Amino acid sequence: MKNFKITITFVLLLIFGFGNAQKIGVVDTNEILNKLPQYKEAEARLNAQIDTWQSELQNMQAEYERKKAAFESEKVLLIGDQLKLREKEVVDLDKNIKTTTSLRFGANGEITKLRTNLVLPFQDQIWGAIKTMSEKNGLGIVLDKSNNISVIFLQGKYDYTEKVLAILLKGDKKEKTTSKSKK
């Protein structure tokens, strides 16, 4: 009798649980970002800045190598203050290269900050579009498969990436039309 009550309770919980189950949807925010033209433009500007900084760093490195080689070859001829001055110049240039590399390319460097600032407004737009789409489709949970969520299998009907992208692009077209009509 006790097992029967437990079984009935379990079956009732399952029935009510499935009846009140939340719909789940999945989106891929990286795919959405890569399909947004504004994001591509901003990323291209960021990559151009990174290329500029890399070339500056390569020039500094070449200058360091040149001065270090000259110092090593003239080291024997230099005396006293001249030796210390030239050695200090080479050491300072090396420190400058390391500092610049750390400030621009380090974990908390300018590139990381610029990339974060680049993505943040687009993430806010995507979040708003996901919220709109989830309310339209009655979704209780939306997962982002680009953020290390292991999705082993996903039926196409649960992937809402294209719907979110459509909302974003439609909003972008409205903004362009509005800005054109204001001119």
Coordinates of C-alpha atoms in Angstrom, one line a residue:
M1 CA 0.0 0.0 0.0
K2 CA 2.8 2.4 0.9
N3 CA 4.6 1.7 -2.5
F4 CA 1.3 2.3 -4.3
K5 CA 0.9 5.8 -2.6
I6 CA 4.5 6.7 -3.5
T7 CA 3.9 5.5 -7.1
I8 CA 0.7 7.5 -7.5
T9 CA 2.3 10.6 -6.0
F10 CA 5.3 10.3 -8.3
V11 CA 3.0 9.8 -11.4
L12 CA 0.9 12.8 -10.4
L13 CA 4.0 15.0 -9.9
L14 CA 5.2 13.9 -13.4
I15 CA 1.9 14.7 -15.0
F16 CA 1.7 18.2 -13.4
G17 CA 5.3 18.8 -13.9
F18 CA 5.1 18.2 -17.7
G19 CA 1.9 20.2 -17.8
N20 CA 3.7 23.2 -16.3
A21 CA 7.0 22.7 -18.0
Q22 CA 8.8 25.7 -19.4
K23 CA 9.7 25.8 -23.0
I24 CA 13.4 26.0 -23.7
G25 CA 15.1 27.7 -26.6
V26 CA 18.7 28.0 -27.7
V27 CA 20.5 30.8 -29.5
D28 CA 24.1 31.3 -30.7
T29 CA 25.1 34.8 -29.8
N30 CA 28.5 34.5 -31.6
E31 CA 26.7 33.6 -34.8
I32 CA 24.3 36.6 -34.3
L33 CA 27.3 39.0 -33.7
N34 CA 29.1 37.7 -36.8
K35 CA 26.0 38.4 -38.9
L36 CA 25.5 42.0 -37.7
P37 CA 27.0 44.5 -40.1
Q38 CA 27.7 47.1 -37.4
Y39 CA 29.6 44.6 -35.3
K40 CA 31.7 43.6 -38.3
E41 CA 32.5 47.3 -39.0
A42 CA 33.5 47.9 -35.4
E43 CA 35.5 44.8 -35.3
A44 CA 37.4 45.8 -38.4
R45 CA 38.2 49.2 -36.8
L46 CA 39.5 47.4 -33.7
N47 CA 41.6 45.0 -35.8
A48 CA 43.1 48.0 -37.7
Q49 CA 44.1 49.5 -34.4
I50 CA 45.6 46.2 -33.2
D51 CA 47.6 46.0 -36.5
T52 CA 48.9 49.6 -35.9
W53 CA 50.0 48.7 -32.4
Q54 CA 51.6 45.5 -33.5
S55 CA 53.6 47.3 -36.2
E56 CA 54.7 50.0 -33.6
L57 CA 55.8 47.2 -31.3
Q58 CA 57.7 45.5 -34.1
N59 CA 59.5 48.8 -34.9
M60 CA 60.4 49.2 -31.2
Q61 CA 61.6 45.6 -31.2
A62 CA 63.8 46.2 -34.3
E63 CA 65.2 49.4 -32.8
Y64 CA 66.0 47.5 -29.6
E65 CA 67.7 44.7 -31.5
R66 CA 69.7 47.2 -33.5
K67 CA 70.8 49.2 -30.4
K68 CA 71.6 46.1 -28.5
A69 CA 73.8 44.7 -31.3
A70 CA 75.6 48.1 -31.6
F71 CA 76.1 48.2 -27.8
E72 CA 77.5 44.7 -27.8
S73 CA 79.9 45.4 -30.6
E74 CA 81.0 48.8 -29.1
K75 CA 81.0 47.6 -25.5
V76 CA 84.8 47.0 -25.5
L77 CA 85.5 50.5 -26.7
L78 CA 83.2 52.3 -24.2
I79 CA 84.4 53.4 -20.8
G80 CA 82.8 54.7 -17.6
D81 CA 79.8 56.9 -18.1
Q82 CA 79.5 56.2 -21.8
L83 CA 79.2 52.4 -21.1
K84 CA 76.6 53.0 -18.4
L85 CA 74.7 55.4 -20.5
R86 CA 74.5 53.1 -23.5
E87 CA 73.6 50.1 -21.4
K88 CA 70.9 52.1 -19.6
E89 CA 69.5 53.1 -23.0
V90 CA 69.2 49.5 -24.2
V91 CA 67.7 48.4 -20.9
D92 CA 65.2 51.2 -20.9
L93 CA 64.1 50.4 -24.4
D94 CA 63.6 46.8 -23.4
K95 CA 61.5 47.8 -20.4
N96 CA 59.5 50.2 -22.6
I97 CA 58.8 47.3 -25.0
K98 CA 57.6 45.0 -22.2
T99 CA 55.5 47.8 -20.6
T100 CA 53.9 48.7 -23.9
T101 CA 53.2 45.0 -24.6
S102 CA 51.6 44.5 -21.2
L103 CA 49.5 47.7 -21.4
R104 CA 48.2 47.0 -24.8
F105 CA 48.1 43.2 -25.2
G106 CA 48.0 42.0 -21.6
A107 CA 45.1 40.4 -19.8
N108 CA 43.8 43.8 -18.6
G109 CA 45.3 45.7 -21.6
E110 CA 43.8 48.2 -23.9
I111 CA 42.8 45.6 -26.5
T112 CA 40.8 43.6 -23.9
K113 CA 39.1 46.8 -22.7
L114 CA 38.3 47.9 -26.3
R115 CA 37.0 44.5 -27.2
T116 CA 34.7 44.5 -24.1
N117 CA 33.5 48.0 -25.0
L118 CA 32.9 46.9 -28.6
V119 CA 30.8 43.9 -27.6
L120 CA 28.8 45.4 -24.8
P121 CA 26.3 47.5 -26.7
F122 CA 25.7 44.6 -29.1
Q123 CA 25.2 42.2 -26.2
D124 CA 22.6 44.6 -24.8
Q125 CA 20.8 44.7 -28.2
I126 CA 20.9 40.9 -28.5
W127 CA 19.6 40.5 -25.0
G128 CA 16.7 42.8 -25.8
A129 CA 15.9 40.9 -29.0
I130 CA 16.2 37.6 -27.1
K131 CA 13.7 38.9 -24.5
T132 CA 11.3 40.0 -27.2
M133 CA 11.6 36.7 -29.0
S134 CA 11.2 34.6 -25.9
E135 CA 8.1 36.6 -24.9
K136 CA 6.6 36.1 -28.4
N137 CA 7.3 32.4 -28.4
G138 CA 6.5 31.7 -24.7
L139 CA 9.9 30.5 -23.8
G140 CA 10.8 30.2 -20.1
I141 CA 14.5 29.5 -20.6
V142 CA 16.9 30.6 -23.4
L143 CA 20.3 29.1 -23.4
D144 CA 23.3 30.5 -25.3
K145 CA 25.1 27.6 -27.0
S146 CA 28.2 29.8 -27.8
N147 CA 29.1 30.2 -24.1
N148 CA 30.5 26.7 -23.3
I149 CA 27.1 25.1 -22.9
S150 CA 27.4 21.5 -24.1
V151 CA 24.5 21.0 -26.5
I152 CA 24.8 17.4 -27.7
F153 CA 21.7 17.5 -29.9
L154 CA 19.4 20.3 -30.9
Q155 CA 16.3 20.1 -33.1
G156 CA 16.0 23.0 -35.4
K157 CA 12.7 24.1 -34.0
Y158 CA 14.4 24.9 -30.6
D159 CA 17.1 27.0 -32.2
Y160 CA 15.9 30.6 -32.2
T161 CA 19.1 32.3 -33.5
E162 CA 17.6 33.3 -36.8
K163 CA 14.5 34.8 -35.1
V164 CA 16.6 36.9 -32.8
L165 CA 18.7 38.0 -35.8
A166 CA 15.6 38.9 -37.7
I167 CA 14.4 41.1 -34.8
L168 CA 17.8 42.8 -34.6
L169 CA 18.0 43.4 -38.3
K170 CA 14.4 44.6 -38.5
G171 CA 15.2 47.1 -35.7
D172 CA 18.3 48.2 -37.6
K173 CA 16.3 48.8 -40.8
K174 CA 13.8 50.9 -38.8
E175 CA 16.6 53.0 -37.4
K176 CA 18.0 53.6 -40.9
T177 CA 14.6 54.6 -42.2
T178 CA 14.0 56.9 -39.3
S179 CA 17.4 58.6 -39.7
K180 CA 16.9 59.0 -43.5
S181 CA 13.4 60.6 -43.0
K182 CA 14.9 63.0 -40.4
K183 CA 17.4 64.3 -43.0

